[in-house]
mmCIF file of C-alpha atoms in Angstrom:
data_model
loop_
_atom_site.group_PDB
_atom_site.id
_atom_site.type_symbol
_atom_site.label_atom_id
_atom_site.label_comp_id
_atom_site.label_asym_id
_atom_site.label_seq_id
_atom_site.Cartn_x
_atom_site.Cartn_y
_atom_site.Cartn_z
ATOM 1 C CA UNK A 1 104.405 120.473 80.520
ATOM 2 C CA UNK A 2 104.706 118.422 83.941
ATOM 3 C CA UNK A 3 103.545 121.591 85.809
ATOM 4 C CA UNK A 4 107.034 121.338 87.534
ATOM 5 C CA UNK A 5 109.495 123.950 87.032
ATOM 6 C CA UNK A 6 113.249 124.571 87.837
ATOM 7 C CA UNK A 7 115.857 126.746 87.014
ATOM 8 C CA UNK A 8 118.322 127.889 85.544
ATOM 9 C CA UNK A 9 118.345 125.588 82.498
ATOM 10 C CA UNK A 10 121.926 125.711 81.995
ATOM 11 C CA UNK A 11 124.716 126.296 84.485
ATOM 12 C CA UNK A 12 128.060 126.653 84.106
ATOM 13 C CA UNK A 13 130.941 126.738 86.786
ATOM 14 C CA UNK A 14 134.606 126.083 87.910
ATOM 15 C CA UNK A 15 135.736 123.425 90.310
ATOM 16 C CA UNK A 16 135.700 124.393 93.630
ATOM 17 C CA UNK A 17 132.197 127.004 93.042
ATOM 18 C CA UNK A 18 129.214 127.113 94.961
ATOM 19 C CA UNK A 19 125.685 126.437 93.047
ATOM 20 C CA UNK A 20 122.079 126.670 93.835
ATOM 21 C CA UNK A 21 119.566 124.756 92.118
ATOM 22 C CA UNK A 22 115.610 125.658 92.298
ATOM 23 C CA UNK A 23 112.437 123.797 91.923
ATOM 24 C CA UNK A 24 108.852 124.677 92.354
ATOM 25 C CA UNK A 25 106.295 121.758 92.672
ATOM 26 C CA UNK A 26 103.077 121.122 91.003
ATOM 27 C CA UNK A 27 100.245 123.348 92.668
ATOM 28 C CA UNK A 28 98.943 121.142 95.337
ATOM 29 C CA UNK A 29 102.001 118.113 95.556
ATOM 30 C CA UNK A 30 103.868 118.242 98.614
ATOM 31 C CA UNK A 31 106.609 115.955 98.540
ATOM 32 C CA UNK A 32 109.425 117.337 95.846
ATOM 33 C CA UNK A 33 112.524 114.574 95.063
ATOM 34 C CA UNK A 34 115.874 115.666 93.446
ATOM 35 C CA UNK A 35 117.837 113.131 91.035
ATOM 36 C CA UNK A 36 121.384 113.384 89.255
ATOM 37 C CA UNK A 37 121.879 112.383 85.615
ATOM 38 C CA UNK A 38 125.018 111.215 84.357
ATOM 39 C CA UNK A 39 125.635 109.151 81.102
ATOM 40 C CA UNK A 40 127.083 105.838 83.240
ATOM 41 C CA UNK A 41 124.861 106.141 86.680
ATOM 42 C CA UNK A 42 121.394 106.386 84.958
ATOM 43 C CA UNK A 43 118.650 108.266 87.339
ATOM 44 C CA UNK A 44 120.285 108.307 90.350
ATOM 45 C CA UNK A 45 118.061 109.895 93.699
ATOM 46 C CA UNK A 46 119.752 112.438 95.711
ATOM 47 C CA UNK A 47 116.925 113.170 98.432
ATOM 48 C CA UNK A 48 112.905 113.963 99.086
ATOM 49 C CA UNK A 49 111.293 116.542 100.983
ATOM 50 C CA UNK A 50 107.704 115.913 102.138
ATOM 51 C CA UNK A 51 105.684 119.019 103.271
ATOM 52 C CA UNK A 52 109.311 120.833 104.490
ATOM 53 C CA UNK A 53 111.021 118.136 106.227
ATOM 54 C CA UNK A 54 113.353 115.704 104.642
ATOM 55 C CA UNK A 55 111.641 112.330 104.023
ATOM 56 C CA UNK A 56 114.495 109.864 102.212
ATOM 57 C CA UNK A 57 118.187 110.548 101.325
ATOM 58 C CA UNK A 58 119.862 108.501 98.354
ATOM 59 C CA UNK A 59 122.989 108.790 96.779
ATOM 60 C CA UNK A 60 123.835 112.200 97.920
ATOM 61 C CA UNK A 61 127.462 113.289 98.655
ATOM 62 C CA UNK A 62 128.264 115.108 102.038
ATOM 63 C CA UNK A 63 129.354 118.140 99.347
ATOM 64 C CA UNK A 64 125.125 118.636 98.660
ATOM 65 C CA UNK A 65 122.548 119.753 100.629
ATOM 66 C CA UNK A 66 118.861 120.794 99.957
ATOM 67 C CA UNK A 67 115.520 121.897 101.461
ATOM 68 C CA UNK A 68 112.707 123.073 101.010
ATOM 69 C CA UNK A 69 110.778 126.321 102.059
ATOM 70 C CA UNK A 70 107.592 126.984 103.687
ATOM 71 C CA UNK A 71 106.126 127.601 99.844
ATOM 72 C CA UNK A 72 106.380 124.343 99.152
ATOM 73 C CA UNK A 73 109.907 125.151 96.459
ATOM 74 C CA UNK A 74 113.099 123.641 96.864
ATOM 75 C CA UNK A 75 116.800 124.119 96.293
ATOM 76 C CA UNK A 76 119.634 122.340 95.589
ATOM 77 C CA UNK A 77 122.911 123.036 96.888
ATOM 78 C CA UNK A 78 126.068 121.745 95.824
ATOM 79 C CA UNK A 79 129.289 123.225 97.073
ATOM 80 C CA UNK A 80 133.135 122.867 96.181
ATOM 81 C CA UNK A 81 132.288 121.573 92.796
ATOM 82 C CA UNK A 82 134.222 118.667 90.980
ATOM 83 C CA UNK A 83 134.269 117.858 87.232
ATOM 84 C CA UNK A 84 132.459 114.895 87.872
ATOM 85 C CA UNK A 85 129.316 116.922 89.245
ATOM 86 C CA UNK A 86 128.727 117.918 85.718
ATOM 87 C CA UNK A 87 125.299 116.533 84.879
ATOM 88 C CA UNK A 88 121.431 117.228 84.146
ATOM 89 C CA UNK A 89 119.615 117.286 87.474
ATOM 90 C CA UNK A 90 116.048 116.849 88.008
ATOM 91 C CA UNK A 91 113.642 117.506 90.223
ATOM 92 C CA UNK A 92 109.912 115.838 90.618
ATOM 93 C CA UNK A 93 107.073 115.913 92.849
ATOM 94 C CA UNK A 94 104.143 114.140 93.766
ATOM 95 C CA UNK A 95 101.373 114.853 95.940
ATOM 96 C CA UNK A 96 102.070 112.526 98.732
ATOM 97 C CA UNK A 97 104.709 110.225 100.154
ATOM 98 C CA UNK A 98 102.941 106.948 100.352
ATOM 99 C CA UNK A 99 104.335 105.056 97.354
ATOM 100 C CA UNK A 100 101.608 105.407 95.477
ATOM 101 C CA UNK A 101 101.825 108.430 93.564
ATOM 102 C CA UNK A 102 102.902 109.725 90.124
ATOM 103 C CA UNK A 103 106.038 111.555 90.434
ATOM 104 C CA UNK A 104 106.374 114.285 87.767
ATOM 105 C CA UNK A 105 109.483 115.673 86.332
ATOM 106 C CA UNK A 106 110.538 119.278 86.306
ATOM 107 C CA UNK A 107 112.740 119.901 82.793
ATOM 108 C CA UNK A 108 116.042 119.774 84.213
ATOM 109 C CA UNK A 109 119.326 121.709 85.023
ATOM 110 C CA UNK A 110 122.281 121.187 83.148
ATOM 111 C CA UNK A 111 125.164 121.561 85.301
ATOM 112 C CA UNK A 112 128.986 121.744 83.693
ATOM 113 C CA UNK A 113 131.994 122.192 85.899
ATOM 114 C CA UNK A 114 134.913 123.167 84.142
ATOM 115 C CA UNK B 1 118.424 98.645 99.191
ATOM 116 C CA UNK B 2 116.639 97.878 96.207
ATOM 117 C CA UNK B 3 118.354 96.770 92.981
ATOM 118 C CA UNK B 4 117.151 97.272 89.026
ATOM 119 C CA UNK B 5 118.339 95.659 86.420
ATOM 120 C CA UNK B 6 117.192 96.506 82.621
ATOM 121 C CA UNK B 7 117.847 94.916 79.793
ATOM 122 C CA UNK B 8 118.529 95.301 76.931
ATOM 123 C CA UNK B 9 121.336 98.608 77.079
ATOM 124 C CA UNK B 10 120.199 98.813 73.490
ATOM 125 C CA UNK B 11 117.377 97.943 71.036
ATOM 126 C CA UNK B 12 116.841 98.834 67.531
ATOM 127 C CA UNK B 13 113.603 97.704 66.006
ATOM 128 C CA UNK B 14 111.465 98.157 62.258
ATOM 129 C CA UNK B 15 108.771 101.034 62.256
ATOM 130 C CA UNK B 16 105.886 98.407 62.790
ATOM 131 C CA UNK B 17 107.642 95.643 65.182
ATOM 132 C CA UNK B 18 106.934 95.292 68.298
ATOM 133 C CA UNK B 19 109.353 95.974 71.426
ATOM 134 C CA UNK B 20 110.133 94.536 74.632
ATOM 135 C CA UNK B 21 112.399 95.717 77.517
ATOM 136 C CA UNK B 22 112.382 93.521 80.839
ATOM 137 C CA UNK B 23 113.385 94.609 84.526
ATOM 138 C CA UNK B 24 114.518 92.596 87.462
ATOM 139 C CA UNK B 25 114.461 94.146 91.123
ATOM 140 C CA UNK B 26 115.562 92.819 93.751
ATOM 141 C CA UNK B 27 113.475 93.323 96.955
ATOM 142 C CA UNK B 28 110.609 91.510 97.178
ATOM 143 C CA UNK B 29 108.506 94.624 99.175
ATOM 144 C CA UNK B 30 108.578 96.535 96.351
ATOM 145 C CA UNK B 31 104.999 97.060 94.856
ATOM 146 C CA UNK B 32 104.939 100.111 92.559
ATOM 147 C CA UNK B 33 106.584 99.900 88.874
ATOM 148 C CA UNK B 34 106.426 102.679 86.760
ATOM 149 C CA UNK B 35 107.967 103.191 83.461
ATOM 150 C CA UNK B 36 109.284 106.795 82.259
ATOM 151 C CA UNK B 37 110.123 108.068 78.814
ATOM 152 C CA UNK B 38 113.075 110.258 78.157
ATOM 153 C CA UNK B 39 113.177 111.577 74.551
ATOM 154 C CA UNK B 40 116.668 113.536 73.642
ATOM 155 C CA UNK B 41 117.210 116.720 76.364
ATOM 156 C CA UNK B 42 113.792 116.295 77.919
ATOM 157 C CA UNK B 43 112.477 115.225 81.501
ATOM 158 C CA UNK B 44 111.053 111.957 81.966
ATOM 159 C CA UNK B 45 107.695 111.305 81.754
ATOM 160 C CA UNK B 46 105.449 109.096 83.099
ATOM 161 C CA UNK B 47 104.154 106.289 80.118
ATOM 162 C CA UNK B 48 102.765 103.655 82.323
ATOM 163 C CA UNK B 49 102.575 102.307 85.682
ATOM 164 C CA UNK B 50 101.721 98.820 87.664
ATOM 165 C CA UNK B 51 101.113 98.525 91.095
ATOM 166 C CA UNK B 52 101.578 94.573 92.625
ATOM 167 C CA UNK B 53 98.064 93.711 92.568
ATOM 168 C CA UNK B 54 97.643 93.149 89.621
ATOM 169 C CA UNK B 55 99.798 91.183 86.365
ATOM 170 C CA UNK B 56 99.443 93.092 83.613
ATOM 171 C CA UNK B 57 98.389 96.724 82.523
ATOM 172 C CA UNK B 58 97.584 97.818 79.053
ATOM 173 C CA UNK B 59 97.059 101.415 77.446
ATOM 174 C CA UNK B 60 96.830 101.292 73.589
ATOM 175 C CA UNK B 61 99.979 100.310 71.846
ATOM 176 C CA UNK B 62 101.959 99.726 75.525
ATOM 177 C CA UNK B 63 101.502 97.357 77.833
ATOM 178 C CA UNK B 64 103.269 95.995 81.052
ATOM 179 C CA UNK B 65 103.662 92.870 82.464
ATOM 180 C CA UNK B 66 104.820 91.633 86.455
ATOM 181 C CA UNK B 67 105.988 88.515 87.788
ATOM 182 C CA UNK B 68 106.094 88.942 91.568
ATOM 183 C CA UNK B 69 107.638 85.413 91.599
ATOM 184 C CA UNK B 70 110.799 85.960 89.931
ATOM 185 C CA UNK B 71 110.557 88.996 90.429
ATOM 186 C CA UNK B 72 110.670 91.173 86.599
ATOM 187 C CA UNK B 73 108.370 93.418 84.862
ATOM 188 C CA UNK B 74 108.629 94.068 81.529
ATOM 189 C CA UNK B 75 107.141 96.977 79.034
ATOM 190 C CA UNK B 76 105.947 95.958 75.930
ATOM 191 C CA UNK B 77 104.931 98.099 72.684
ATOM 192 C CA UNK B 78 103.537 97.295 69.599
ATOM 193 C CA UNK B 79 103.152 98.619 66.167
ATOM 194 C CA UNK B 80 106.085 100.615 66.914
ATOM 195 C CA UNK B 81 106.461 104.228 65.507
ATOM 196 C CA UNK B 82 109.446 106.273 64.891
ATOM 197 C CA UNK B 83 108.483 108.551 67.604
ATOM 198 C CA UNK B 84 108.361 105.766 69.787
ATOM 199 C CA UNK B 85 112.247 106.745 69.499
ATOM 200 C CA UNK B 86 113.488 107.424 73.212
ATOM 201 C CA UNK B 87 115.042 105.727 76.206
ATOM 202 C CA UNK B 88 113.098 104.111 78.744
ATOM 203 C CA UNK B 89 113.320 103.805 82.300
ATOM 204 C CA UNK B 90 112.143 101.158 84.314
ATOM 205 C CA UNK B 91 111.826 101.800 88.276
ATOM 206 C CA UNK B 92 110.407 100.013 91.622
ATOM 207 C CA UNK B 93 109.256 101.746 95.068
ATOM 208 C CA UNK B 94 109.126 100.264 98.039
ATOM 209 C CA UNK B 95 105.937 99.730 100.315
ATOM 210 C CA UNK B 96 105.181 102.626 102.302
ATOM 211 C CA UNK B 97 108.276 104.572 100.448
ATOM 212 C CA UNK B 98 107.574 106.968 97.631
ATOM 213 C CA UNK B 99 111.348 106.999 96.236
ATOM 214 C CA UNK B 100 112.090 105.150 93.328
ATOM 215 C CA UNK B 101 114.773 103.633 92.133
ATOM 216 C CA UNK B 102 115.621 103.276 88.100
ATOM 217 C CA UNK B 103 117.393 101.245 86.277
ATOM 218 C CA UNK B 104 119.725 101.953 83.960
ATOM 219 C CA UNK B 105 117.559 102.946 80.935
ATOM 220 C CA UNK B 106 117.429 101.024 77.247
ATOM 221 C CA UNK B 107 117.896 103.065 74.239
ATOM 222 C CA UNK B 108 115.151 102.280 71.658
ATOM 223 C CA UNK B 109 115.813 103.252 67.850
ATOM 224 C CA UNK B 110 112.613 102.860 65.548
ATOM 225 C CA UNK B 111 113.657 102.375 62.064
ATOM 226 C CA UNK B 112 111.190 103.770 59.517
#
């Protein structure tokens, strides 16, 4: 157990739906990252959040949006939802934002879109 | 940005061989490599990490290796074991950035 939780485990939608995705850090890390898995694209990173504001954005379609609250959890919000959304999506967090730090992964979400 | 390239896609070894999956990346101000397990439905976790100072890293059975020259790092483990069964994830960060970027994983099958 990473220490790093999210949920729901298992989501399923139609096209076109609205979902929210949470995380809660480790006690004590501050910066929380969000990555989409799909069988072709690998780990792909969406976007981090250091200590509330956001620190790096990746690969992350206009359609998505996150942030994260003054407890230090997250969410993940991806609106008018396409087939090809359907994947596992992570989140992970580390203490700091430096480049030097562990990053720990939270158990997933598995998102289908039918 | 950064680029990471793993090979091999696939590699399917004897319970007892040893194992060896190499990266490439392709900015040269990357210094932190970690490498992340993903066994069937579960997160990624962390296995084993190398930071540019230094060439080579060992913990028991794994081991990693980085070329700054060219460029790669590669993860190497012995005596494999059928649990050793996962895919593998190779990544690079940036100086001064704490997002990583992965390559695309290699599937490794232990044969007992």
């Amino acid at each position: 157990d990473s220490g790093v939780t999210q949920t729901p485990k298992h989501l399923i939608t139609a096209t076109g739906q609205r979902v929210t995705l949470r995380c809660s850090p480790r006690s004590g890390d501050l910066s929380v990252y969000w990555y989409q898995q799909s069988l072709d694209q690998g780990l792909q990173f969406l976007i981090q959040y250091y200590n509330g504001e956001e620190r790096a954005k990746g690969n992350i379609l206009e359609r998505f949006s996150a942030q994260q609250f003054p407890d230090l959890h997250s969410e993940l919000n991806l609106s008018s939802l396409e087939l090809g959304d359907s994947a596992l999506y992570f989140c992970a967090s580390s203490v700091g934002s430096s480049g030097k730090e562990t990053q720990y992964f939270g158990p997933g979400t598995r998102l289908l879109v039918l | 940005g950064e680029n990471v390239e793993q090979h091999p896609s696939t590699l399917s070894v004897q319970e007892g061989d040893s194992a060896v999956i190499k990266c490439t990346y392709s900015d040269s101000a990357s210094n932190y490599f970690p490498w992340y397990k993903q066994e069937l439905g579960k997160r990624p976790q962390l296995i084993i990490d190398i930071r540019s100072n230094v060439g080579e890293k060992k913990d028991q059975r794994i081991a990693v290796t980085l070329n700054k020259t060219a460029k790669h790092f590669s993860l190497h483990i012995t005596e494999t074991q059928p649990e050793d069964s996962a895919v593998y994830f190779c990544a690079a960060s940036i100086i001064g950035y704490s997002t990583l970027t992965f390559g695309k994983g290699t599937m490794l099958l232990v044969s007992p």
